[in-house]
mmCIF file of C-alpha atoms and ligand atoms in Angstrom:
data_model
loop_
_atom_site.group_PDB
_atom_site.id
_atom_site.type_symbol
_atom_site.label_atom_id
_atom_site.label_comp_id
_atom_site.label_asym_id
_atom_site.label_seq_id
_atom_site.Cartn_x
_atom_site.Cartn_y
_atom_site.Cartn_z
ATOM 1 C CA UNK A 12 62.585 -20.270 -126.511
ATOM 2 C CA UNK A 13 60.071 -20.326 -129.252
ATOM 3 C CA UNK A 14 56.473 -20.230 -128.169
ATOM 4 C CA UNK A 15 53.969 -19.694 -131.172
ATOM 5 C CA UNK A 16 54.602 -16.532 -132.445
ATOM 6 C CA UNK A 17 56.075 -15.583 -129.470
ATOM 7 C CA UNK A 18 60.217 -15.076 -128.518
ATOM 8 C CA UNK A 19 60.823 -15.552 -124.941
ATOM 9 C CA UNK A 20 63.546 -14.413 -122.868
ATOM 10 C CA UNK A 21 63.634 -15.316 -119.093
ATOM 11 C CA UNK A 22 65.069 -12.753 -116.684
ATOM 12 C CA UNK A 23 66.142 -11.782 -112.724
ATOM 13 C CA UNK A 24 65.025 -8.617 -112.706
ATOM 14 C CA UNK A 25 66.164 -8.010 -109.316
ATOM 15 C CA UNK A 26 66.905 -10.364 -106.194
ATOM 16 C CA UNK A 27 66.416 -10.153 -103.024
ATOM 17 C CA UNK A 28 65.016 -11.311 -99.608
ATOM 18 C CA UNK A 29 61.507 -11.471 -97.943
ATOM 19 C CA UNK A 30 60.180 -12.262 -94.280
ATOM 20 C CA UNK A 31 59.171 -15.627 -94.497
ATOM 21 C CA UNK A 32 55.815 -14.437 -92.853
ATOM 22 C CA UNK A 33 55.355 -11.876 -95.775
ATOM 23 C CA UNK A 34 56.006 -14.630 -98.239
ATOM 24 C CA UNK A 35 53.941 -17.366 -96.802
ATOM 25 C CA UNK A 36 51.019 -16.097 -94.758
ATOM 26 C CA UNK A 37 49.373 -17.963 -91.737
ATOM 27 C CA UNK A 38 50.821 -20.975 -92.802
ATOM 28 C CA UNK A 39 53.157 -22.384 -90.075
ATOM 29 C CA UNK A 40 56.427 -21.765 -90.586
ATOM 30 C CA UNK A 41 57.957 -25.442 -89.521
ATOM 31 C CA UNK A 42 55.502 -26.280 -92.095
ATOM 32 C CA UNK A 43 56.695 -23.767 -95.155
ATOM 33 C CA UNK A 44 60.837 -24.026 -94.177
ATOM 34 C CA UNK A 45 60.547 -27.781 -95.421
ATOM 35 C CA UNK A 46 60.039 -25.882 -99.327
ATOM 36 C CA UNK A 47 61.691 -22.564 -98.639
ATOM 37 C CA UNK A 48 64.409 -21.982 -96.183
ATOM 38 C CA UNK A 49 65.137 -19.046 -94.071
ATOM 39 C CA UNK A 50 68.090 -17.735 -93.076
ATOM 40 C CA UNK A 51 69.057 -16.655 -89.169
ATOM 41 C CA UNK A 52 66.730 -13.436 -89.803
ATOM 42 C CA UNK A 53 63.776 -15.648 -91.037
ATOM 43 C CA UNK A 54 64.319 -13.556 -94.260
ATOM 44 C CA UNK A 55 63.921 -15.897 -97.526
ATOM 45 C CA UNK A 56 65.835 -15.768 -101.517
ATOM 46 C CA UNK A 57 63.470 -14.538 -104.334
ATOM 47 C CA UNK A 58 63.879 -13.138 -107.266
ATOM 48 C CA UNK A 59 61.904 -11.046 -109.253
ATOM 49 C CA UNK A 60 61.414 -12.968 -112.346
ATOM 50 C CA UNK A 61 60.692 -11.148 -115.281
ATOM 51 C CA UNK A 62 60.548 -11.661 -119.046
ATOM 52 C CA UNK A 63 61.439 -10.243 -122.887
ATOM 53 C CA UNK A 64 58.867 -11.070 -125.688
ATOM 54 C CA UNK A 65 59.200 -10.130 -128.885
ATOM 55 C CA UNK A 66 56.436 -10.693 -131.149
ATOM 56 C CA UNK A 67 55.488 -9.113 -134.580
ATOM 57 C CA UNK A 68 58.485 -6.292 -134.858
ATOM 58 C CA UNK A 69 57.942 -5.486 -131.088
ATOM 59 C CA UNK A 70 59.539 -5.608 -127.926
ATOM 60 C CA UNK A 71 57.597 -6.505 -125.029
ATOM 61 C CA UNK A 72 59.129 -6.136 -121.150
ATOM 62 C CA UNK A 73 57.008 -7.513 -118.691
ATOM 63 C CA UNK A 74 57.782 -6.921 -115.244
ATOM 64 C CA UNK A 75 60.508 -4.603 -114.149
ATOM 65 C CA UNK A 76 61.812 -5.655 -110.824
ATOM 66 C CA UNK A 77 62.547 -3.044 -108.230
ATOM 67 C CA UNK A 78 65.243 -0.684 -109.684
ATOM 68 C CA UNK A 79 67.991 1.470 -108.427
ATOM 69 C CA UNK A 80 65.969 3.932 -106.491
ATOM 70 C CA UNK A 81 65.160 2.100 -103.243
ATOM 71 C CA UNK A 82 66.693 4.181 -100.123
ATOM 72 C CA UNK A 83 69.766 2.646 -98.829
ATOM 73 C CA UNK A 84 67.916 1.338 -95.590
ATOM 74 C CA UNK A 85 65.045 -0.563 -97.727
ATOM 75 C CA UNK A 86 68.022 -1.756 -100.093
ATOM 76 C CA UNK A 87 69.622 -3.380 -96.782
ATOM 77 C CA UNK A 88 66.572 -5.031 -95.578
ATOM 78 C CA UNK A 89 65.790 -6.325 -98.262
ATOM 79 C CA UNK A 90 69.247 -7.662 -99.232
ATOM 80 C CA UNK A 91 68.913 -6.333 -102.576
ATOM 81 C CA UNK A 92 71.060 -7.602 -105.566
ATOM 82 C CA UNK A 93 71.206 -6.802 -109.269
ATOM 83 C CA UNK A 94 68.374 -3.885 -108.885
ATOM 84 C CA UNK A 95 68.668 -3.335 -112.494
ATOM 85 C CA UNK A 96 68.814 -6.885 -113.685
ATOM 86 C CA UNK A 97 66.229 -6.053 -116.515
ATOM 87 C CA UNK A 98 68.213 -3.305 -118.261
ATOM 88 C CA UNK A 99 71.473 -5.676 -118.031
ATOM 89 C CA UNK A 100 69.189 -8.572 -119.635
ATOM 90 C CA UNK A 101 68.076 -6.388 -122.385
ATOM 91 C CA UNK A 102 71.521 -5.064 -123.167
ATOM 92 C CA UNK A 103 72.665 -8.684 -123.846
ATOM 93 C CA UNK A 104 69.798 -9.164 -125.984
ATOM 94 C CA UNK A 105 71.148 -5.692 -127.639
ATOM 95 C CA UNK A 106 67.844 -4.111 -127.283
ATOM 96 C CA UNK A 107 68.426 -0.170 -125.996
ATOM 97 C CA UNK A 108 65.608 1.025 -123.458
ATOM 98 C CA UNK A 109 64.028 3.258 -126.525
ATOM 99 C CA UNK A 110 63.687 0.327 -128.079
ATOM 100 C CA UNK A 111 61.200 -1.456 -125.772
ATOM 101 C CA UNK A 112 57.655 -1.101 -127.066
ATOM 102 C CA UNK A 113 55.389 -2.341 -124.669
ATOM 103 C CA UNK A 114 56.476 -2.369 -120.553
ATOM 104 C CA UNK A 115 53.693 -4.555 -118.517
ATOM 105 C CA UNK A 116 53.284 -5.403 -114.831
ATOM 106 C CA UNK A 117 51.164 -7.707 -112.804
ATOM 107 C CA UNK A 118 50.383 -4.508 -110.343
ATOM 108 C CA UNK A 119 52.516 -1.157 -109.049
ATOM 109 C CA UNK A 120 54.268 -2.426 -106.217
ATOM 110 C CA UNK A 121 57.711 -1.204 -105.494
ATOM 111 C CA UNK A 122 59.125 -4.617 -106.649
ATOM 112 C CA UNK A 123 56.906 -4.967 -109.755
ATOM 113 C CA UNK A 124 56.982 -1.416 -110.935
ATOM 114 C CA UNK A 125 60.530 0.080 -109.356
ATOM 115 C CA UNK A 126 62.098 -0.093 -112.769
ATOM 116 C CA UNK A 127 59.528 1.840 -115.015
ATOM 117 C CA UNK A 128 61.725 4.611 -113.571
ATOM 118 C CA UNK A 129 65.621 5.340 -112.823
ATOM 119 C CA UNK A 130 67.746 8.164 -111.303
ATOM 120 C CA UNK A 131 69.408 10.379 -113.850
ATOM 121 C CA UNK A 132 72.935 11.229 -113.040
ATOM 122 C CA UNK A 133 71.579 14.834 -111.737
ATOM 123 C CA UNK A 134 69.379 12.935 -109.652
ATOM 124 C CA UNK A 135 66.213 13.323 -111.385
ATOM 125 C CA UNK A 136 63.923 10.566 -111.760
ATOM 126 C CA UNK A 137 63.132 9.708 -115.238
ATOM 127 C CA UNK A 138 61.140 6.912 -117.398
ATOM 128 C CA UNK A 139 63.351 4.253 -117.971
ATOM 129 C CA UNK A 140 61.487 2.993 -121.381
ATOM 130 C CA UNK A 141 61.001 6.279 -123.326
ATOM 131 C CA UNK A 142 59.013 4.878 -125.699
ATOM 132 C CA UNK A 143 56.909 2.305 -123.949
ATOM 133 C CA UNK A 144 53.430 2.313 -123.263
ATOM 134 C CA UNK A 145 52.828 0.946 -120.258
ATOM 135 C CA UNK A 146 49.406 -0.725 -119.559
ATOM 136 C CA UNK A 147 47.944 -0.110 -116.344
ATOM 137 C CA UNK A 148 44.739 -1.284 -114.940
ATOM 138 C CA UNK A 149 42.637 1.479 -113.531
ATOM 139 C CA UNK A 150 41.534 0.207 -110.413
ATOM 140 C CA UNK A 151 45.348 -0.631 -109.395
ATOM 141 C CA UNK A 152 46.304 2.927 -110.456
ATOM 142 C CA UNK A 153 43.575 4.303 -108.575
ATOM 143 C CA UNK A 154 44.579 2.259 -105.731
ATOM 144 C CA UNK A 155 48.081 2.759 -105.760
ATOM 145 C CA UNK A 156 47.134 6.840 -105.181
ATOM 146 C CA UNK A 157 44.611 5.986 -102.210
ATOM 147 C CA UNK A 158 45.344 3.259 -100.331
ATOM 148 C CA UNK A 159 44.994 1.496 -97.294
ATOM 149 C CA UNK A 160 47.360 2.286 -93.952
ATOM 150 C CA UNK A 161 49.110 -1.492 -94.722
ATOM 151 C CA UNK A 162 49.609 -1.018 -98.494
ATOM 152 C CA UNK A 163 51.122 2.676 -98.139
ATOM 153 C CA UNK A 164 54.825 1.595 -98.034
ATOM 154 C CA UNK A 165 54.368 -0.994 -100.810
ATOM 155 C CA UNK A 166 53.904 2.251 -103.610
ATOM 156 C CA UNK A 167 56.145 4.577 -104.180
ATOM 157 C CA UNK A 168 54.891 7.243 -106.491
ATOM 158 C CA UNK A 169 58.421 7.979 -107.903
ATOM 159 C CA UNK A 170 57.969 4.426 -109.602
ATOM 160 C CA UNK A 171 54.878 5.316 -111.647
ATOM 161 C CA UNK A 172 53.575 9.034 -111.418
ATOM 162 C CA UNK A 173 56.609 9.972 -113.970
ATOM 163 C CA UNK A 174 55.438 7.761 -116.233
ATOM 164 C CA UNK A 175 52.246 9.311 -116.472
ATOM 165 C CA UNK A 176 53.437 12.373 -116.518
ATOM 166 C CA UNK A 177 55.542 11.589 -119.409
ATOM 167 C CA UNK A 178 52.447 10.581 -121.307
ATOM 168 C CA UNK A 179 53.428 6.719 -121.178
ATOM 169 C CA UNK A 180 50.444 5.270 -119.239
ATOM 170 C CA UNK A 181 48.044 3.584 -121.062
ATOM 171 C CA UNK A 182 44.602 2.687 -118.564
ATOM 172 C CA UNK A 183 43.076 -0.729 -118.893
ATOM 173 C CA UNK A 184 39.569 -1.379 -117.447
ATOM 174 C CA UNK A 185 39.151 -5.134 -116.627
ATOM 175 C CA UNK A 186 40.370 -8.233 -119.014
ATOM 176 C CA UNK A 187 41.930 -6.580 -122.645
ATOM 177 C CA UNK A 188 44.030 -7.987 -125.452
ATOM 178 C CA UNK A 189 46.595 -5.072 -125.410
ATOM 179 C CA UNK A 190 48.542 -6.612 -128.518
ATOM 180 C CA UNK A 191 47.503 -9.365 -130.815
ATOM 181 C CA UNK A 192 48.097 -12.371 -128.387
ATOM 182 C CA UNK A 193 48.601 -10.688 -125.418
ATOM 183 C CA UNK A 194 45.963 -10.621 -122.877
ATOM 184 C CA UNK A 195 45.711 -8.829 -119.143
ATOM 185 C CA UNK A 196 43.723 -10.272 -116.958
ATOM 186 C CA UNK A 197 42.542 -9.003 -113.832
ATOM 187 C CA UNK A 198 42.324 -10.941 -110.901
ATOM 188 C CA UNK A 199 42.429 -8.861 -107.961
ATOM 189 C CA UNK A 200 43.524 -10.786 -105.184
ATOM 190 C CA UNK A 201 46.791 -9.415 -103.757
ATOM 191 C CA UNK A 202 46.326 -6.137 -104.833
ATOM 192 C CA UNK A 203 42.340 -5.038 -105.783
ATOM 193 C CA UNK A 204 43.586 -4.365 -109.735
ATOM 194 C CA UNK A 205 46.344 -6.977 -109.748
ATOM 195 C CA UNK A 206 46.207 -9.178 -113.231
ATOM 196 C CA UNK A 207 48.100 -12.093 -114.631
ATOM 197 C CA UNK A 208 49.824 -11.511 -117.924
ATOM 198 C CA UNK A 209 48.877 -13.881 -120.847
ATOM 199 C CA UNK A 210 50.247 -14.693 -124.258
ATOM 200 C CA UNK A 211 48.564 -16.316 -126.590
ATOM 201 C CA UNK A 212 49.147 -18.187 -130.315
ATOM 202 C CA UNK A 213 46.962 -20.532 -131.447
ATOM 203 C CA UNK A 214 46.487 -23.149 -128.392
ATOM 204 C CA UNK A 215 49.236 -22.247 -126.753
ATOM 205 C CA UNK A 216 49.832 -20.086 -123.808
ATOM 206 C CA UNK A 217 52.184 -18.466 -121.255
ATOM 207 C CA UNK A 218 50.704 -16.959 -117.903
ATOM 208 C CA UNK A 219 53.054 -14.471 -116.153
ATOM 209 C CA UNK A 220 51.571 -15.458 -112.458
ATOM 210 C CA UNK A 221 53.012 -12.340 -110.804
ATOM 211 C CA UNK A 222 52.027 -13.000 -106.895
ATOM 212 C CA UNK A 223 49.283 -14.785 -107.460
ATOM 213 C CA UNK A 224 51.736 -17.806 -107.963
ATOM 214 C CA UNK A 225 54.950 -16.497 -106.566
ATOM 215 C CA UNK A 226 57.341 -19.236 -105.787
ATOM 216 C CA UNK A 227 56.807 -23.110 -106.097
ATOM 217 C CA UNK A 228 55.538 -23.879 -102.726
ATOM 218 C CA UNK A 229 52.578 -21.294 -104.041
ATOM 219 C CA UNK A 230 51.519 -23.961 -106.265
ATOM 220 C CA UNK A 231 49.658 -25.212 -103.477
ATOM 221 C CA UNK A 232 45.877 -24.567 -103.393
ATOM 222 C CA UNK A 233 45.710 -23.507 -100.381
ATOM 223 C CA UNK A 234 48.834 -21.575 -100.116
ATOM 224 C CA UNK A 235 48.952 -17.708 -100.668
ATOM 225 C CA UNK A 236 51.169 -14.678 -100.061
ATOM 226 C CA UNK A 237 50.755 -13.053 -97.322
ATOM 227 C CA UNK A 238 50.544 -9.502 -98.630
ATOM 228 C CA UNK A 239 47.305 -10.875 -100.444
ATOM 229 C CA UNK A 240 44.681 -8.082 -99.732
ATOM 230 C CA UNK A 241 41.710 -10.248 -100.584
ATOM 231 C CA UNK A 242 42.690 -13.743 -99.643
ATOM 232 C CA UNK A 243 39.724 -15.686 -101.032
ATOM 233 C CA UNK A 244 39.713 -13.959 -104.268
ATOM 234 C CA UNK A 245 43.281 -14.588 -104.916
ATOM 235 C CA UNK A 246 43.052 -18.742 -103.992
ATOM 236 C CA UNK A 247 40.309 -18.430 -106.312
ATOM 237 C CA UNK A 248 41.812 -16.930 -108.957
ATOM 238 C CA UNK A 249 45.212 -19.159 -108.820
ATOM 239 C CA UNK A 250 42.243 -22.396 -109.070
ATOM 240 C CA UNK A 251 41.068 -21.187 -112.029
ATOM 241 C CA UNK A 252 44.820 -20.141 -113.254
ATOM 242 C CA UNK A 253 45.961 -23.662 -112.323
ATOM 243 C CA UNK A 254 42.933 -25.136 -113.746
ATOM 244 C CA UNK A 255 43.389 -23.874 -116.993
ATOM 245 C CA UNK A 256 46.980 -24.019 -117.050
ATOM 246 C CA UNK A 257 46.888 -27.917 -116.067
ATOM 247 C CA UNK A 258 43.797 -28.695 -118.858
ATOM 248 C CA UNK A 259 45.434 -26.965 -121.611
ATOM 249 C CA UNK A 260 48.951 -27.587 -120.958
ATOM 250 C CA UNK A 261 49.990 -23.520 -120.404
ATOM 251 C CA UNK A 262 53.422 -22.701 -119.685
ATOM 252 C CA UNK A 263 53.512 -20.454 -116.406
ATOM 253 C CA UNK A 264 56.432 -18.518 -115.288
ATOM 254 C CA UNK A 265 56.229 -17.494 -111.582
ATOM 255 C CA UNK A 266 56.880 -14.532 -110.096
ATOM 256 C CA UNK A 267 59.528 -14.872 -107.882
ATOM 257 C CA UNK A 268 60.982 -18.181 -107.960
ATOM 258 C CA UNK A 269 64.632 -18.025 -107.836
ATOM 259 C CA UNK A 270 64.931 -21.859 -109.125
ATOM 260 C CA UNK A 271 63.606 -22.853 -113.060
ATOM 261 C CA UNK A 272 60.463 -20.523 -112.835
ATOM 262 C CA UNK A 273 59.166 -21.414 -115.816
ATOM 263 C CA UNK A 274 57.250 -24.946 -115.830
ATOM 264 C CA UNK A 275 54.074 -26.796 -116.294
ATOM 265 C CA UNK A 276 51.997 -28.147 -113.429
ATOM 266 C CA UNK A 277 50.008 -31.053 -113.950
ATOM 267 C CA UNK A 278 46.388 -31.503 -112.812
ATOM 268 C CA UNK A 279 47.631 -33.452 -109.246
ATOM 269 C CA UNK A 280 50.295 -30.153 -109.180
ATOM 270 C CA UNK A 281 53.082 -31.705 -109.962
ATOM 271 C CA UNK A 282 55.811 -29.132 -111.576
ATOM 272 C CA UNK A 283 57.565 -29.681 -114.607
ATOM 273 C CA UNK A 284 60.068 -26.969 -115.349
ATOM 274 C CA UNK A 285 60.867 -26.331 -118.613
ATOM 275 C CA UNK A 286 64.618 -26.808 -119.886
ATOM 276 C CA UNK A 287 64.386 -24.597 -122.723
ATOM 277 C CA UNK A 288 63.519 -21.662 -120.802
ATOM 278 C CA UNK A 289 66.476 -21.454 -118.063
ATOM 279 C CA UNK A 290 66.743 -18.123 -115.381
ATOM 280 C CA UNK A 291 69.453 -15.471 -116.365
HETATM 281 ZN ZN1 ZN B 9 55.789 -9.199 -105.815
#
């Protein structure tokens, strides 16, 4: 699909299953099953939804999914499925990994940022975009490094130290326009640098929501995920999100929906996926 100057390519970059408490918070569980059912292990189907953009010459991957690297007991519990779904996406878009300019991510947890980095056949970890600069906000890098007991086992160092390492981070303090068009904007919320991914041509716009709108039932006000950090600042970042989007007609593509992710949502929220724009 065509957006402005914008070409957009919807992807799974990785699927897998959640705790239905992670996913939904303190809201009551006979209350969120209605929208999102659980299985016998109250464990629930996302997806990590991720997309290619290419704009002006360049290649643009934003968000990664979780990767091959995962330990086989996190793999289980999780129920992981097609880790590297991004890297099969790209190939049938015949774009190699040294081709990707630009990697992005909403923040640097191990289901956002798992693919900036693979396993090389002698087992070393390596950066799985050579060439890509990969825009990080400070405060979430920072974080990632020193964090509280709860968010420990959410970052795994392996996914974003090498990248660093390799010269491939590029630090972003706060709202930038990284590209011409595309914007980061920090929101905070789940994670204290988290930000919301934003492309812009003329007056239109696509939001990557990232967890700050992960799945549909999330489109609810008052709804949030429960691995939010900062509760109040993430509702009132998705208000403004969903304000905007709503006034101005935005397309938003949520972060782990596993059905039609990409939509509109009217002022009431209603959701309107959009046809053109279809998962896989
Ligand atoms: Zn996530």
């Amino acid at each position: 699909m065509r957006v402005g100057d914008f070409e957009l390519h919807l992807l799974v970059a990785s699927r897998m299953k959640f705790d239905g408490g992670l996913v939904f918070g303190v809201v009551p569980k006979v209350v969120w099953e209605r929208h999102k059912p659980a299985d016998e292990n109250n464990l629930v189907e996302m997806a990590c939804v991720g997309m290619v953009v290419r704009s002006g010459g360049r290649v643009i991957l934003c968000e990664t999914g979780i990767g091959a690297k995962l330990d086989q007991k996190r793999a289980r519990q999780v129920a992981l499925r097609e880790p590297e779904g991004a890297l099969l996406a790209l190939r049938r878009l015949g774009i190699r990994p040294d081709e990707v300019d630009v990697v992005l991510s909403t923040h640097l947890h191990w289901d956002h940022a798992g693919g900036f980095t693979r396993r090389s056949e002698g087992g070393r970890v390596e950066v799985t975009f050579p060439r890509a600069k990969h825009f990080v906000q400070r405060t979430e890098w920072d974080f990632a490094l020193d964090c509280d007991p709860r968010s420990r086992a959410a970052y795994l160092e392996d996914d974003f130290v090498p990248v660093a390492d390799a010269g491939l981070v590029e630090f972003v303090d706060g709202d930038a326009e990284v590209l011409p068009g595309v914007e980061l904007r920090l929101t905070g919320g789940h994670t204290p640098g988290n930000q919301v991914v934003v492309f812009r041509s003329g007056e239109l716009a696509v939001a990557m929501t990232g967890d700050l709108i992960g799945t549909r039932p999330h489109l609810r006000r008052a709804w949030n995920s429960g691995g939010d950090l900062d509760v109040v600042r993430a509702l009132a970042e998705k208000g403004r999100l969903l304000d905007e989007a709503a006034a101005h007609r935005w397309l938003l593509v949520l972060g782990h929906e596993t059905e039609q992710p990409a939509g509109y949502v009217s002022r009431a929220g209603e959701w309107t996926p959009e046809p053109a724009l279809p998962l896989g």
